[in-house]
mmCIF file of N, CA and C in Angstrom:
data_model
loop_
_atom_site.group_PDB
_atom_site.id
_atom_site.type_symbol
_atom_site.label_atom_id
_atom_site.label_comp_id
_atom_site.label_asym_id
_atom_site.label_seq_id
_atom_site.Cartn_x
_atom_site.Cartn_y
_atom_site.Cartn_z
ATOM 1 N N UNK C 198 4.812 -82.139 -108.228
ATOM 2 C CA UNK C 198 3.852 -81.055 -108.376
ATOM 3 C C UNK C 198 3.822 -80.267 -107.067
ATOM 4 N N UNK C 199 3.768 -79.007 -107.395
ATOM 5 C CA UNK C 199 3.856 -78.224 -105.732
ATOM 6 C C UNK C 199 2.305 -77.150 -106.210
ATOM 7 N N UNK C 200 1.703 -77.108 -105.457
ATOM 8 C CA UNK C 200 0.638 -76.038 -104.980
ATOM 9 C C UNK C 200 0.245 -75.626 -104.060
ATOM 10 N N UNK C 201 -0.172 -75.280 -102.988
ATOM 11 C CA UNK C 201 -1.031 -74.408 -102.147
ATOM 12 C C UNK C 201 -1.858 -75.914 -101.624
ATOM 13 N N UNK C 202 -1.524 -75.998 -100.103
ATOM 14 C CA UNK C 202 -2.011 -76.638 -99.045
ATOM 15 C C UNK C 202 -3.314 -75.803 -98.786
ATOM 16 N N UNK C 203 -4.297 -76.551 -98.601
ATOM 17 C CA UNK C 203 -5.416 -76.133 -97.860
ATOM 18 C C UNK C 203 -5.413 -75.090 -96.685
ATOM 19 N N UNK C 204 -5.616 -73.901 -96.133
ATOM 20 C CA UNK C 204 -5.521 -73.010 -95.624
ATOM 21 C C UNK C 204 -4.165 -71.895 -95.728
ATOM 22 N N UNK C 205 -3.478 -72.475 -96.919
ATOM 23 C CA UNK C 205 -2.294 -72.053 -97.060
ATOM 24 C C UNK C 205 -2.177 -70.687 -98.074
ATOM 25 N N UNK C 206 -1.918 -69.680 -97.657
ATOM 26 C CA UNK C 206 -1.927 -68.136 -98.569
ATOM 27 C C UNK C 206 -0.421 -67.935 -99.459
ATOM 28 N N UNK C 207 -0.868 -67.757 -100.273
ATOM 29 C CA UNK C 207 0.096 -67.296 -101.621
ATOM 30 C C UNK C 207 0.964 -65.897 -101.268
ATOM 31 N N UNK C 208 0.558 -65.204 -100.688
ATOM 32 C CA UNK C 208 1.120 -63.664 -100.132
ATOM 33 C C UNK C 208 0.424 -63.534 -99.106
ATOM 34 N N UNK C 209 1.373 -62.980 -98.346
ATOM 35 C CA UNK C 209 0.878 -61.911 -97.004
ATOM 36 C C UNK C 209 0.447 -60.599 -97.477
ATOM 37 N N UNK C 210 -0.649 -60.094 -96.861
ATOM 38 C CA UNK C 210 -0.968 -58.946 -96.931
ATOM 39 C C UNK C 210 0.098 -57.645 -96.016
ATOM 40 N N UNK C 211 0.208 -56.702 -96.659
ATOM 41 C CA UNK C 211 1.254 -55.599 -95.587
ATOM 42 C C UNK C 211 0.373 -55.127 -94.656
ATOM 43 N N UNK C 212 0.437 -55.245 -93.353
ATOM 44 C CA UNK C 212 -0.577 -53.886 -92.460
ATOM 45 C C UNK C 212 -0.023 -52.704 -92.191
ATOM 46 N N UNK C 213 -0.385 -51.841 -91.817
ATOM 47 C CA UNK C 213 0.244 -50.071 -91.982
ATOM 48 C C UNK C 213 -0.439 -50.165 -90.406
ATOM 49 N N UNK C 214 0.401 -49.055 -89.087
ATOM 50 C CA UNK C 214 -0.067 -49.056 -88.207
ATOM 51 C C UNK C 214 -0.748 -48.693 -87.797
ATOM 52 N N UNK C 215 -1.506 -47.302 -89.413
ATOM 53 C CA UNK C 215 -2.739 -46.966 -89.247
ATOM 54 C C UNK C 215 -4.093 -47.735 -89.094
ATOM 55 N N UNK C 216 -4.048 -48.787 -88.798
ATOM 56 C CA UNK C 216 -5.186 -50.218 -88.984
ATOM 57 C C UNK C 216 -5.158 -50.584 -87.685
ATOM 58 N N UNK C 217 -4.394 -50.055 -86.812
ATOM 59 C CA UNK C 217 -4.649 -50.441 -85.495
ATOM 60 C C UNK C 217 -4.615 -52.070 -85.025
ATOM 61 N N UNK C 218 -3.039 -52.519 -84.919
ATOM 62 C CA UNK C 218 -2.633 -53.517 -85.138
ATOM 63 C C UNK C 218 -2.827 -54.311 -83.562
ATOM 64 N N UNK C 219 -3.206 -55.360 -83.415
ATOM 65 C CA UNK C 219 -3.218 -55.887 -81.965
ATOM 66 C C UNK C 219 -2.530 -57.013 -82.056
ATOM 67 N N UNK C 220 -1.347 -56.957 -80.991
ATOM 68 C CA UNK C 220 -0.673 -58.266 -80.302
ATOM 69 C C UNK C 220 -1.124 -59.298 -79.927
ATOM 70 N N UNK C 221 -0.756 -60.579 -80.603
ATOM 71 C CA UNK C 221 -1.413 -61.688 -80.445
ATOM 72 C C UNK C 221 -0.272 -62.690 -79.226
ATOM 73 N N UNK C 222 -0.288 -63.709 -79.065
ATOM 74 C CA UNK C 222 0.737 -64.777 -78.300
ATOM 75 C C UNK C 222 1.955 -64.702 -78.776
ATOM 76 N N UNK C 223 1.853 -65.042 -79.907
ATOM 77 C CA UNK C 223 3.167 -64.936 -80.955
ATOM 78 C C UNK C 223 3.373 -63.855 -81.154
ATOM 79 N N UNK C 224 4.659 -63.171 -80.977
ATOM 80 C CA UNK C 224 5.493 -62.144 -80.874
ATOM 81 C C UNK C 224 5.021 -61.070 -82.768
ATOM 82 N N UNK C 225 5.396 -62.529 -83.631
ATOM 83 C CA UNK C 225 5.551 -62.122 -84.905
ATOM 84 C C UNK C 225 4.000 -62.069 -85.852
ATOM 85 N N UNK C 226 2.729 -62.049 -84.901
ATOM 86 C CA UNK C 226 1.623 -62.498 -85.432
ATOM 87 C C UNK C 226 1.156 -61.325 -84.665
ATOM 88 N N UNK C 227 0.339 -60.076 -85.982
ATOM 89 C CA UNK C 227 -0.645 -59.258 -85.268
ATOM 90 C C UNK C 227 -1.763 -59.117 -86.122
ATOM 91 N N UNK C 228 -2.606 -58.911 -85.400
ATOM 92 C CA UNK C 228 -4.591 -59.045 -86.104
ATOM 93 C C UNK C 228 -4.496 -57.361 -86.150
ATOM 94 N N UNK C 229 -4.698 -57.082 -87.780
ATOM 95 C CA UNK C 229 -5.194 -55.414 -88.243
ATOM 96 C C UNK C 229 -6.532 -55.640 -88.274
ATOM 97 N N UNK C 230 -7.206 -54.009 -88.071
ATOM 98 C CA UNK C 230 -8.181 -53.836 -88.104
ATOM 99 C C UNK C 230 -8.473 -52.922 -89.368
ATOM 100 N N UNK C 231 -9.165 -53.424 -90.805
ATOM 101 C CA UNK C 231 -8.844 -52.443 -92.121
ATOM 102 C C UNK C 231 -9.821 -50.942 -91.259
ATOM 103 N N UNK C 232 -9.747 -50.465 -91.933
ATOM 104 C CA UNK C 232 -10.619 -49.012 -92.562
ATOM 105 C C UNK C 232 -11.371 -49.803 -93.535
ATOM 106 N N UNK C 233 -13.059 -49.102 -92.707
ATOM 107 C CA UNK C 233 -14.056 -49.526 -93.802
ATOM 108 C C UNK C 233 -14.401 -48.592 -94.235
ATOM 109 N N UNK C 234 -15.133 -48.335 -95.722
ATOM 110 C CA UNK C 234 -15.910 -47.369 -96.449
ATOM 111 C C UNK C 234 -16.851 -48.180 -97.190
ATOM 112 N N UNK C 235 -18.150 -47.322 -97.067
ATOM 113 C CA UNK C 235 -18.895 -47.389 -97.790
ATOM 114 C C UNK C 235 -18.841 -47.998 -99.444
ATOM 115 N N UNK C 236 -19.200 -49.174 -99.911
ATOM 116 C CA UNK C 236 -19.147 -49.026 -101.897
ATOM 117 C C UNK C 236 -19.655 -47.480 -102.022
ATOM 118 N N UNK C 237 -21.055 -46.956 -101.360
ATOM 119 C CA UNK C 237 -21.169 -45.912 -102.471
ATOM 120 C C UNK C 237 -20.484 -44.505 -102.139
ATOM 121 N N UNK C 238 -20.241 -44.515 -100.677
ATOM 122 C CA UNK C 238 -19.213 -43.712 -100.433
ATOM 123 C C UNK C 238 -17.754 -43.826 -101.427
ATOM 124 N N UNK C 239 -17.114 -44.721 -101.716
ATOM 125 C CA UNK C 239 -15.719 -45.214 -102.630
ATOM 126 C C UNK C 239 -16.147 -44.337 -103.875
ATOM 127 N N UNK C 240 -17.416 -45.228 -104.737
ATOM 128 C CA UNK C 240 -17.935 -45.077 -105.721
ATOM 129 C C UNK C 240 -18.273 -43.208 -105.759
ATOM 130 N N UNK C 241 -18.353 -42.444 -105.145
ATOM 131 C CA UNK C 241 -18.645 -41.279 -105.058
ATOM 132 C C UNK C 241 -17.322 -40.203 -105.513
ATOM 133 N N UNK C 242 -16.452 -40.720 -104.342
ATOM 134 C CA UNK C 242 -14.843 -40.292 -103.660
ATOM 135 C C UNK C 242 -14.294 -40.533 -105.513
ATOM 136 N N UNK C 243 -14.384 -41.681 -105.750
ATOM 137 C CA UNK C 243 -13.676 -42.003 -106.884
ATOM 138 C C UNK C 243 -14.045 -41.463 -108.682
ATOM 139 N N UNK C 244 -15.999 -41.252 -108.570
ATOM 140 C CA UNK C 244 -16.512 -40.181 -109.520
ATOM 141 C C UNK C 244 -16.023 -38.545 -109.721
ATOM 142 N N UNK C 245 -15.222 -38.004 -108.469
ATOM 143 C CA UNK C 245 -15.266 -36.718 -107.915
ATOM 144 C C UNK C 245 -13.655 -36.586 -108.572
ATOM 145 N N UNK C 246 -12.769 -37.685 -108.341
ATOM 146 C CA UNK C 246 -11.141 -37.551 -108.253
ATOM 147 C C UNK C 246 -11.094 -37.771 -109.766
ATOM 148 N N UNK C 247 -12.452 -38.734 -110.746
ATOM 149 C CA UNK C 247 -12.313 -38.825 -112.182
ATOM 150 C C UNK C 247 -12.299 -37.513 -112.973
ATOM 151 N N UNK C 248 -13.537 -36.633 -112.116
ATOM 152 C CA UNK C 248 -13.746 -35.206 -112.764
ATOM 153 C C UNK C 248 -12.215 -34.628 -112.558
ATOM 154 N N UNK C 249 -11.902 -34.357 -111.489
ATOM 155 C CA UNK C 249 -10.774 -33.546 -111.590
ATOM 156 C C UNK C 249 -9.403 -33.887 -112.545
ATOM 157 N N UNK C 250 -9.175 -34.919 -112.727
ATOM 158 C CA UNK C 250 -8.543 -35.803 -113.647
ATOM 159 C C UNK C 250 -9.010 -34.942 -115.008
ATOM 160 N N UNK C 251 -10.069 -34.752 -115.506
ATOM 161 C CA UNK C 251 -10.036 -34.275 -116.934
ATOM 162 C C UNK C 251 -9.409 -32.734 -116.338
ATOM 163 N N UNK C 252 -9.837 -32.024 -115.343
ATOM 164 C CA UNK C 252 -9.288 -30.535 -115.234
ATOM 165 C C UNK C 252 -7.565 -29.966 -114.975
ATOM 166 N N UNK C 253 -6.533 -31.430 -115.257
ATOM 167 C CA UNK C 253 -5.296 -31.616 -115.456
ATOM 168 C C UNK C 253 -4.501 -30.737 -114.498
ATOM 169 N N UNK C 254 -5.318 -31.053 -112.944
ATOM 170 C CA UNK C 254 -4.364 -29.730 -112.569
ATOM 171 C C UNK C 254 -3.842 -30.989 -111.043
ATOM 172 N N UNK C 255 -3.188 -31.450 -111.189
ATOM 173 C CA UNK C 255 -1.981 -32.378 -110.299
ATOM 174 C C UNK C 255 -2.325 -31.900 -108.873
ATOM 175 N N UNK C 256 -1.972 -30.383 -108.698
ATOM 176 C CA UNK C 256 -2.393 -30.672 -107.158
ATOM 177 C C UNK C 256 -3.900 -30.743 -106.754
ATOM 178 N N UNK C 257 -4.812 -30.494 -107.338
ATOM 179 C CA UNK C 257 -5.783 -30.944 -106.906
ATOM 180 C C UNK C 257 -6.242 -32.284 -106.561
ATOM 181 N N UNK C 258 -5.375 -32.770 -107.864
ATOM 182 C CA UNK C 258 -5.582 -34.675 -107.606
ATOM 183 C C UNK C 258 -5.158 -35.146 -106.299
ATOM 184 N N UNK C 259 -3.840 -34.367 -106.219
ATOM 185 C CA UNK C 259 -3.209 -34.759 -105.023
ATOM 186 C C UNK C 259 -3.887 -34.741 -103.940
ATOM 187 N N UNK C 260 -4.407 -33.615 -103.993
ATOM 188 C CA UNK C 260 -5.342 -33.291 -102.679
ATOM 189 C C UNK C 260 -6.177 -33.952 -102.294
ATOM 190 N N UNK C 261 -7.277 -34.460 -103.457
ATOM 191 C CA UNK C 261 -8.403 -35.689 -102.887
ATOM 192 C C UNK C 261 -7.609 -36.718 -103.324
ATOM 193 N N UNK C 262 -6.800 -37.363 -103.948
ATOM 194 C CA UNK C 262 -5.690 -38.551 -102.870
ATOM 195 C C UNK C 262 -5.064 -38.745 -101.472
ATOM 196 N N UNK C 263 -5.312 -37.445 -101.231
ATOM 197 C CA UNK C 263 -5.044 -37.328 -99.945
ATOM 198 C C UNK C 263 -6.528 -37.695 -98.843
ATOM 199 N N UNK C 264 -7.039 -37.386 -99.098
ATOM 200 C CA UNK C 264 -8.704 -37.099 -98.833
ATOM 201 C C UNK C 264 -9.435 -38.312 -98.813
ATOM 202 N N UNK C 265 -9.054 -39.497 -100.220
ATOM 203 C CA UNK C 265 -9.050 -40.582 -100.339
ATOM 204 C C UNK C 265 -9.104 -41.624 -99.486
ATOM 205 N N UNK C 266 -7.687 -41.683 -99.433
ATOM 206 C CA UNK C 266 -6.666 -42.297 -99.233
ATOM 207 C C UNK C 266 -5.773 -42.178 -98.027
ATOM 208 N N UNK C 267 -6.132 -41.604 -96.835
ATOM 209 C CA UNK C 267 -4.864 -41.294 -95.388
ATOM 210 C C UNK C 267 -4.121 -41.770 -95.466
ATOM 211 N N UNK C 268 -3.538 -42.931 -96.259
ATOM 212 C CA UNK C 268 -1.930 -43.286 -96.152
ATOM 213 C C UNK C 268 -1.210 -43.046 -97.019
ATOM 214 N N UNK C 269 -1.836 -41.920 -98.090
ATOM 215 C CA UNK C 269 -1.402 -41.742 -99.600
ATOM 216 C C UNK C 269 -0.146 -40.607 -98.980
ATOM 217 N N UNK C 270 1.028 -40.775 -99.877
ATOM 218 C CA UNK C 270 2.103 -39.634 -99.493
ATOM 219 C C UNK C 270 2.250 -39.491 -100.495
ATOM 220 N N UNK C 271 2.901 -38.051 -100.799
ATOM 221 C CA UNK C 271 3.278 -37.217 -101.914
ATOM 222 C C UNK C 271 4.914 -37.488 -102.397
ATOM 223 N N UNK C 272 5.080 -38.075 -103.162
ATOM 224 C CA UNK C 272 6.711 -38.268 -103.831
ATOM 225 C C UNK C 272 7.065 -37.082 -105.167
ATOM 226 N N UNK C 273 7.535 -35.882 -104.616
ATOM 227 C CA UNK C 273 7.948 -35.134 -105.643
ATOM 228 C C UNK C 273 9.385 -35.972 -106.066
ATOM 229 N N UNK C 274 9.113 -36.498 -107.603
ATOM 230 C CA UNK C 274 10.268 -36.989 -107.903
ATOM 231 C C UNK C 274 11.124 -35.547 -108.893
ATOM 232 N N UNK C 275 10.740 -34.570 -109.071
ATOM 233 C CA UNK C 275 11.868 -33.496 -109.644
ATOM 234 C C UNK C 275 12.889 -33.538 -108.582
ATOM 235 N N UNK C 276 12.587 -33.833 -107.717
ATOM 236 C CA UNK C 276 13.515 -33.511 -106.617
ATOM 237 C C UNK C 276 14.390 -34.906 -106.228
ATOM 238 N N UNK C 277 14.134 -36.123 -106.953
ATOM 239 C CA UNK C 277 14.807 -37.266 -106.806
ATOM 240 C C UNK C 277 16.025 -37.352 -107.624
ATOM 241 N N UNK C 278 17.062 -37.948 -107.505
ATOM 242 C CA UNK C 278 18.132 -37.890 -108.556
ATOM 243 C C UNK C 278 18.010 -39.098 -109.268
ATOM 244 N N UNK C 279 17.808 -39.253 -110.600
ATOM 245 C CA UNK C 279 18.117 -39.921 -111.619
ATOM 246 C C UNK C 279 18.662 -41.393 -111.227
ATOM 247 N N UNK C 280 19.415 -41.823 -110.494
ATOM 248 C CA UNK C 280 19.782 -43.318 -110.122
ATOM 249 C C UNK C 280 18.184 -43.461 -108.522
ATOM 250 N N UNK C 281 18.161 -42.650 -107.825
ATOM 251 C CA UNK C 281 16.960 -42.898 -107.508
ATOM 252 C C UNK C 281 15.865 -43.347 -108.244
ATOM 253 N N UNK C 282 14.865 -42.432 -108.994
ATOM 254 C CA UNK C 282 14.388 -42.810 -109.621
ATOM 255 C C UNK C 282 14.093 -44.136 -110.218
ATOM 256 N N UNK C 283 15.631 -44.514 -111.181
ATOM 257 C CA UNK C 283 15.834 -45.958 -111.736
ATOM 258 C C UNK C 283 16.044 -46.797 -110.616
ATOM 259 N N UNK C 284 16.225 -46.535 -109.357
ATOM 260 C CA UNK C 284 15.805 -47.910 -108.341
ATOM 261 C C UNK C 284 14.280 -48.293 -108.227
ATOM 262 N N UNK C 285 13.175 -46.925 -108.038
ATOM 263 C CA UNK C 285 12.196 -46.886 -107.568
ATOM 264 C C UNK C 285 11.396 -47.956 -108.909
ATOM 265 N N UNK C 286 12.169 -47.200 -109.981
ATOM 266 C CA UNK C 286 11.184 -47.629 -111.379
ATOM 267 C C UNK C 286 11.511 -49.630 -111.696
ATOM 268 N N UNK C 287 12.480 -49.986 -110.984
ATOM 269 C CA UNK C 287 13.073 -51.210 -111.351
ATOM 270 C C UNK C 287 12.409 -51.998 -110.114
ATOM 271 N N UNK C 288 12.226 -51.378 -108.943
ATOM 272 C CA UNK C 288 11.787 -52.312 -108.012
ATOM 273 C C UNK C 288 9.671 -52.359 -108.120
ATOM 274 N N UNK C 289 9.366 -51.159 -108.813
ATOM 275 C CA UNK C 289 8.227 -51.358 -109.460
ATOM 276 C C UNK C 289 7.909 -52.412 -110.664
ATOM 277 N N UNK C 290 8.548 -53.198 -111.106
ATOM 278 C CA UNK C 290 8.899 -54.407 -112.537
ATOM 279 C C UNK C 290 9.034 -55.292 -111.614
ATOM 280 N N UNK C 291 9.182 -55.580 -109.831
ATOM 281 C CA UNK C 291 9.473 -56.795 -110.042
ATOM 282 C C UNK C 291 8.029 -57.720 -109.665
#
């Protein structure tokens, strides 16, 4: 039988260097600091991006994803070629 040791994590979390990463002893070990928000701040941000959602107009969404979200980037895929794409869409399945 194999499971999960006591203090032992199933996945690593990714940190982005926007989190303001600090060097620990170990070379390969750094302490992030998240971005906090508010629940009702989220809860607000996320009522506002629902409305625009019914008004079907993409760049606006984009825009408060952007607004959101600071690490959100824009992927125009018209502009991706077709075997792109089917990498992006296959490594999203795994």
């Amino acid at each position: 039988i194999t499971r999960l040791r006591p203090g032992e994590k199933l996945y690593e979390e990714l940190l982005m260097s926007e989190e303001g990463l600090t060097d620990t002893s170990n070379k390969k070990i750094y302490i992030g600091k998240p971005t906090f928000i508010s629940m009702d701040k989220l809860e607000k941000k996320l009522n506002e991006l629902q409305a625009l959602l019914l008004e079907e107009d993409i760049e606006i969404v984009k825009e408060k994803m952007e607004e959101i979200v600071p690490t959100y980037s824009r992927v125009d895929y018209s502009k991706k070629s077709r075997k792109d794409l089917e990498v992006a869409i296959s490594k999203d399945k795994e």
